[in-house]
Each structure stands twice: as C-alpha cells, then as structure tokens.
Amino acid sequence: MERTLSIVKPDGVKKGLIGEVISRFEKAGLKVVALKMVKLSKDQAMGFYIVHKDKPFYNGLTDFMSEGPIVVMVIEGEQAISKVREIMGATNPKEAAPGTIRADFASDIERNIVHGSDSKESADYEIGYFFSSLEINSSIN
Ligand code: IDP
Ligand code: MG
C-alpha cells in the first residue's frame, strides 16, 4: 500500500472538475483518505514547489497555484503514486495519453488541472505539507 498527495489545481476548481478528478481515482480502485479545500498564499505555493525553485517556470507556477482555491487530498492504494500519475497524464497536455485528465481538460503545460506526487519521498513531504497524521483516515499504520 502507498499514499500519495493529489491536488485539484485552481484551474480544475474553476472548471468544476473536483468531482471528475476524484471520480477517476475512485474508479481506478484508489481511496481518498484525507481531503480539504485551501487557498495558498504565494509563499505557501513557493514552499510546496520548493524542488522547482531554480526552474524558469517557478514564479509563474507559484502565481498560478496561489490564484484561487485548490482541493488537496491524500490518495491511498496499491501503487497509488504511479497509478495517480498515469490517470493524470503527462505534464504537457499535448503529450498526455488520450483519456487522461490532462489530455481531456488541461489548457496548457502550466494550467494542467491536477497534481500528483512523483515519488515516495515527495509524497511524504507533500502529504506532511498539508495534513497532520490525525487528519488521515488511513488503513495503514
Ligand atoms: P508534474 O506536475 O507533471 O509532476 P513538474 O515537472 O513537477 O510536473 O512541474 C510542476 C508543475 O509546474 C507542472 O504540473 C506545471 O503546472 C508546471 N510546469 C512544468 N513545466 C512547465 C513549463 O515548462 N512551463 C510552465 N509550467 C510548467
Ligand atoms: Mg512534479
């Protein structure tokens, strides 16, 4: 069993896709074990994406992630990290496989609807960024 952090980004919330994203995870057999809506400040978005601090898109990305409310959730299941990434599709919607969330709904490489942790290490950091252990209704430990 694994846990991963997923986010419906501000564009996804504005487009009314909260239910669509959750539904795709649940239909794949994954479970939502924690969930909330928050609005990040610019600083909080910068902290979340600190691994990208030297990338040319860091400033635009953190402006975007703090422009409106997001829905953050902890997803649990067998191989949850790679399954969520598969359901999301490639970062650039033009390269995302047909039927993925990003291929179906994303407008461009930045405004791509959804986030999912890319490794166990990032999942641990990202889950801890938003949730305390008391808020996670997990079936594991
Ligand atoms: P991921 O979300 O598929 O893991 P990352 O490379 O971790 O992709 O990038 C984090 C986020 O930064 C992306 O989801 C997207 O919103 C944004 N991003 C990534 N690459 C670019 C780019 O080249 N231009 C603008 N935004 C980008
Ligand atoms: Mg990433």
mmCIF file of C-alpha atoms and ligand atoms in Angstrom:
data_model
loop_
_atom_site.group_PDB
_atom_site.id
_atom_site.type_symbol
_atom_site.label_atom_id
_atom_site.label_comp_id
_atom_site.label_asym_id
_atom_site.label_seq_id
_atom_site.Cartn_x
_atom_site.Cartn_y
_atom_site.Cartn_z
ATOM 1 C CA MET A 1 0.000 0.000 0.000
ATOM 2 C CA GLU A 2 1.131 3.529 -0.796
ATOM 3 C CA ARG A 3 -0.062 7.052 -0.148
ATOM 4 C CA THR A 4 0.278 9.989 -2.468
ATOM 5 C CA LEU A 5 -0.793 13.625 -2.477
ATOM 6 C CA SER A 6 -3.032 14.897 -5.254
ATOM 7 C CA ILE A 7 -4.296 18.415 -5.851
ATOM 8 C CA VAL A 8 -7.101 19.759 -7.996
ATOM 9 C CA LYS A 9 -5.322 22.969 -9.044
ATOM 10 C CA PRO A 10 -7.038 26.406 -9.272
ATOM 11 C CA ASP A 11 -7.929 25.871 -12.957
ATOM 12 C CA GLY A 12 -9.526 22.499 -12.139
ATOM 13 C CA VAL A 13 -11.607 24.006 -9.327
ATOM 14 C CA LYS A 14 -12.699 26.915 -11.597
ATOM 15 C CA LYS A 15 -13.701 24.491 -14.357
ATOM 16 C CA GLY A 16 -15.850 22.436 -11.952
ATOM 17 C CA LEU A 17 -13.657 19.347 -12.124
ATOM 18 C CA ILE A 18 -13.292 18.444 -8.427
ATOM 19 C CA GLY A 19 -15.776 15.580 -8.695
ATOM 20 C CA GLU A 20 -14.415 14.420 -12.060
ATOM 21 C CA VAL A 21 -10.859 14.093 -10.708
ATOM 22 C CA ILE A 22 -11.936 12.273 -7.530
ATOM 23 C CA SER A 23 -14.215 10.017 -9.536
ATOM 24 C CA ARG A 24 -11.387 8.929 -11.841
ATOM 25 C CA PHE A 25 -9.233 7.991 -8.840
ATOM 26 C CA GLU A 26 -12.061 6.072 -7.171
ATOM 27 C CA LYS A 27 -12.971 4.229 -10.375
ATOM 28 C CA ALA A 28 -9.343 3.043 -10.513
ATOM 29 C CA GLY A 29 -9.770 1.472 -7.067
ATOM 30 C CA LEU A 30 -7.928 4.200 -5.152
ATOM 31 C CA LYS A 31 -9.260 5.588 -1.872
ATOM 32 C CA VAL A 32 -9.466 9.187 -0.661
ATOM 33 C CA VAL A 33 -8.242 9.100 2.972
ATOM 34 C CA ALA A 34 -7.965 12.879 3.591
ATOM 35 C CA LEU A 35 -9.406 15.890 1.765
ATOM 36 C CA LYS A 36 -9.730 19.664 2.116
ATOM 37 C CA MET A 37 -10.053 22.906 0.167
ATOM 38 C CA VAL A 38 -7.475 25.627 0.840
ATOM 39 C CA LYS A 39 -6.215 28.797 -0.800
ATOM 40 C CA LEU A 40 -2.429 29.041 -0.807
ATOM 41 C CA SER A 41 -0.546 32.290 -0.369
ATOM 42 C CA LYS A 42 2.299 32.910 -2.823
ATOM 43 C CA ASP A 43 4.784 31.924 -0.069
ATOM 44 C CA GLN A 44 2.913 28.716 0.691
ATOM 45 C CA ALA A 45 2.860 27.797 -3.015
ATOM 46 C CA MET A 46 6.611 28.523 -3.189
ATOM 47 C CA GLY A 47 7.193 26.206 -0.202
ATOM 48 C CA PHE A 48 5.153 23.423 -1.739
ATOM 49 C CA TYR A 49 7.070 23.599 -5.029
ATOM 50 C CA ILE A 50 10.490 24.277 -3.454
ATOM 51 C CA VAL A 51 12.078 21.467 -5.552
ATOM 52 C CA HIS A 52 11.404 23.635 -8.614
ATOM 53 C CA LYS A 53 12.871 26.857 -7.163
ATOM 54 C CA ASP A 54 15.562 27.124 -9.853
ATOM 55 C CA LYS A 55 13.257 26.357 -12.801
ATOM 56 C CA PRO A 56 12.273 29.150 -15.200
ATOM 57 C CA PHE A 57 8.582 28.360 -14.615
ATOM 58 C CA TYR A 58 8.768 28.608 -10.769
ATOM 59 C CA ASN A 59 7.431 32.169 -10.497
ATOM 60 C CA GLY A 60 4.561 31.634 -12.943
ATOM 61 C CA LEU A 61 3.699 28.281 -11.395
ATOM 62 C CA THR A 62 3.521 29.658 -7.859
ATOM 63 C CA ASP A 63 1.428 32.659 -9.033
ATOM 64 C CA PHE A 64 -0.959 30.204 -10.672
ATOM 65 C CA MET A 65 -1.130 27.873 -7.650
ATOM 66 C CA SER A 66 -1.999 30.794 -5.360
ATOM 67 C CA GLU A 67 -4.601 32.448 -7.630
ATOM 68 C CA GLY A 68 -7.618 30.591 -6.203
ATOM 69 C CA PRO A 69 -8.744 27.698 -4.031
ATOM 70 C CA ILE A 70 -7.374 24.207 -4.547
ATOM 71 C CA VAL A 71 -8.530 20.818 -3.298
ATOM 72 C CA VAL A 72 -5.775 18.749 -1.669
ATOM 73 C CA MET A 73 -6.219 15.071 -0.935
ATOM 74 C CA VAL A 74 -4.333 12.030 0.249
ATOM 75 C CA ILE A 75 -4.927 9.034 -2.000
ATOM 76 C CA GLU A 76 -4.194 5.503 -0.861
ATOM 77 C CA GLY A 77 -3.900 2.179 -2.667
ATOM 78 C CA GLU A 78 -1.574 -0.360 -4.249
ATOM 79 C CA GLN A 79 0.987 1.620 -6.262
ATOM 80 C CA ALA A 80 -1.017 4.788 -5.641
ATOM 81 C CA ILE A 81 1.872 7.058 -6.701
ATOM 82 C CA SER A 82 2.269 5.646 -10.212
ATOM 83 C CA LYS A 83 -1.467 4.994 -10.659
ATOM 84 C CA VAL A 84 -2.345 8.624 -9.913
ATOM 85 C CA ARG A 85 0.404 9.812 -12.304
ATOM 86 C CA GLU A 86 -0.993 7.519 -15.011
ATOM 87 C CA ILE A 87 -4.562 8.793 -14.530
ATOM 88 C CA MET A 88 -3.261 12.428 -14.639
ATOM 89 C CA GLY A 89 -1.262 12.062 -17.867
ATOM 90 C CA ALA A 90 1.949 13.820 -18.917
ATOM 91 C CA THR A 91 2.738 17.313 -17.611
ATOM 92 C CA ASN A 92 2.216 18.806 -21.071
ATOM 93 C CA PRO A 93 -1.378 18.070 -22.137
ATOM 94 C CA LYS A 94 -0.211 17.924 -25.763
ATOM 95 C CA GLU A 95 1.855 14.868 -24.800
ATOM 96 C CA ALA A 96 -0.684 13.340 -22.410
ATOM 97 C CA ALA A 97 -2.215 9.993 -23.412
ATOM 98 C CA PRO A 98 -5.840 10.088 -24.591
ATOM 99 C CA GLY A 99 -8.317 9.578 -21.763
ATOM 100 C CA THR A 100 -6.056 11.051 -19.090
ATOM 101 C CA ILE A 101 -7.229 14.031 -17.020
ATOM 102 C CA ARG A 102 -4.684 16.384 -18.563
ATOM 103 C CA ALA A 103 -5.411 15.276 -22.142
ATOM 104 C CA ASP A 104 -9.127 15.738 -21.540
ATOM 105 C CA PHE A 105 -9.142 19.046 -19.640
ATOM 106 C CA ALA A 106 -5.789 20.896 -19.378
ATOM 107 C CA SER A 107 -5.329 24.103 -21.344
ATOM 108 C CA ASP A 108 -1.502 24.203 -21.350
ATOM 109 C CA ILE A 109 1.648 22.865 -19.683
ATOM 110 C CA GLU A 110 1.221 25.170 -16.669
ATOM 111 C CA ARG A 111 -2.552 25.097 -16.229
ATOM 112 C CA ASN A 112 -2.819 21.328 -16.191
ATOM 113 C CA ILE A 113 -5.659 20.719 -13.690
ATOM 114 C CA VAL A 114 -4.079 18.230 -11.333
ATOM 115 C CA HIS A 115 -1.002 17.422 -9.248
ATOM 116 C CA GLY A 116 0.305 14.038 -8.084
ATOM 117 C CA SER A 117 3.462 13.247 -6.097
ATOM 118 C CA ASP A 118 6.234 11.771 -8.261
ATOM 119 C CA SER A 119 7.956 9.501 -5.679
ATOM 120 C CA LYS A 120 7.655 8.139 -2.150
ATOM 121 C CA GLU A 121 9.973 10.917 -0.905
ATOM 122 C CA SER A 122 7.915 13.705 -2.478
ATOM 123 C CA ALA A 123 4.678 12.074 -1.290
ATOM 124 C CA ASP A 124 5.936 12.130 2.323
ATOM 125 C CA TYR A 125 6.947 15.812 2.046
ATOM 126 C CA GLU A 126 3.779 16.868 0.228
ATOM 127 C CA ILE A 127 1.335 14.979 2.498
ATOM 128 C CA GLY A 128 3.071 16.479 5.545
ATOM 129 C CA TYR A 129 2.829 19.942 3.963
ATOM 130 C CA PHE A 130 -0.974 19.839 4.153
ATOM 131 C CA PHE A 131 -2.060 17.171 6.639
ATOM 132 C CA SER A 132 -1.242 16.012 10.149
ATOM 133 C CA SER A 133 -1.372 12.262 10.818
ATOM 134 C CA LEU A 134 -4.593 12.827 12.819
ATOM 135 C CA GLU A 135 -6.337 14.040 9.646
ATOM 136 C CA ILE A 136 -5.538 10.934 7.592
ATOM 137 C CA ASN A 137 -8.104 8.155 7.788
ATOM 138 C CA SER A 138 -5.658 5.529 6.696
ATOM 139 C CA SER A 139 -5.933 1.769 6.741
ATOM 140 C CA ILE A 140 -2.140 1.548 7.049
ATOM 141 C CA ASN A 141 -0.225 2.421 10.270
HETATM 142 P P1 IDP B 1 4.211 17.283 -12.857
HETATM 143 O O1 IDP B 1 3.122 18.140 -12.239
HETATM 144 O O2 IDP B 1 3.713 16.513 -14.035
HETATM 145 O O3 IDP B 1 4.923 16.423 -11.839
HETATM 146 P P2 IDP B 1 6.585 19.007 -12.815
HETATM 147 O O4 IDP B 1 7.709 18.906 -13.776
HETATM 148 O O5 IDP B 1 6.810 18.505 -11.421
HETATM 149 O O6 IDP B 1 5.314 18.296 -13.472
HETATM 150 O O7 IDP B 1 6.156 20.540 -12.759
HETATM 151 C C1 IDP B 1 5.277 21.015 -11.757
HETATM 152 C C2 IDP B 1 4.236 21.878 -12.410
HETATM 153 O O8 IDP B 1 4.884 23.031 -12.947
HETATM 154 C C3 IDP B 1 3.507 21.262 -13.605
HETATM 155 O O9 IDP B 1 2.441 20.420 -13.254
HETATM 156 C C4 IDP B 1 3.024 22.513 -14.333
HETATM 157 O O10 IDP B 1 1.891 23.100 -13.693
HETATM 158 C C5 IDP B 1 4.227 23.444 -14.143
HETATM 159 N N1 IDP B 1 5.196 23.330 -15.257
HETATM 160 C C6 IDP B 1 6.045 22.293 -15.517
HETATM 161 N N2 IDP B 1 6.800 22.539 -16.611
HETATM 162 C C7 IDP B 1 6.423 23.754 -17.040
HETATM 163 C C8 IDP B 1 6.844 24.590 -18.156
HETATM 164 O O11 IDP B 1 7.714 24.228 -18.952
HETATM 165 N N3 IDP B 1 6.198 25.794 -18.281
HETATM 166 C C9 IDP B 1 5.241 26.223 -17.418
HETATM 167 N N4 IDP B 1 4.830 25.482 -16.373
HETATM 168 C C10 IDP B 1 5.408 24.277 -16.188
HETATM 169 MG MG MG B 2 6.086 17.014 -10.213
#
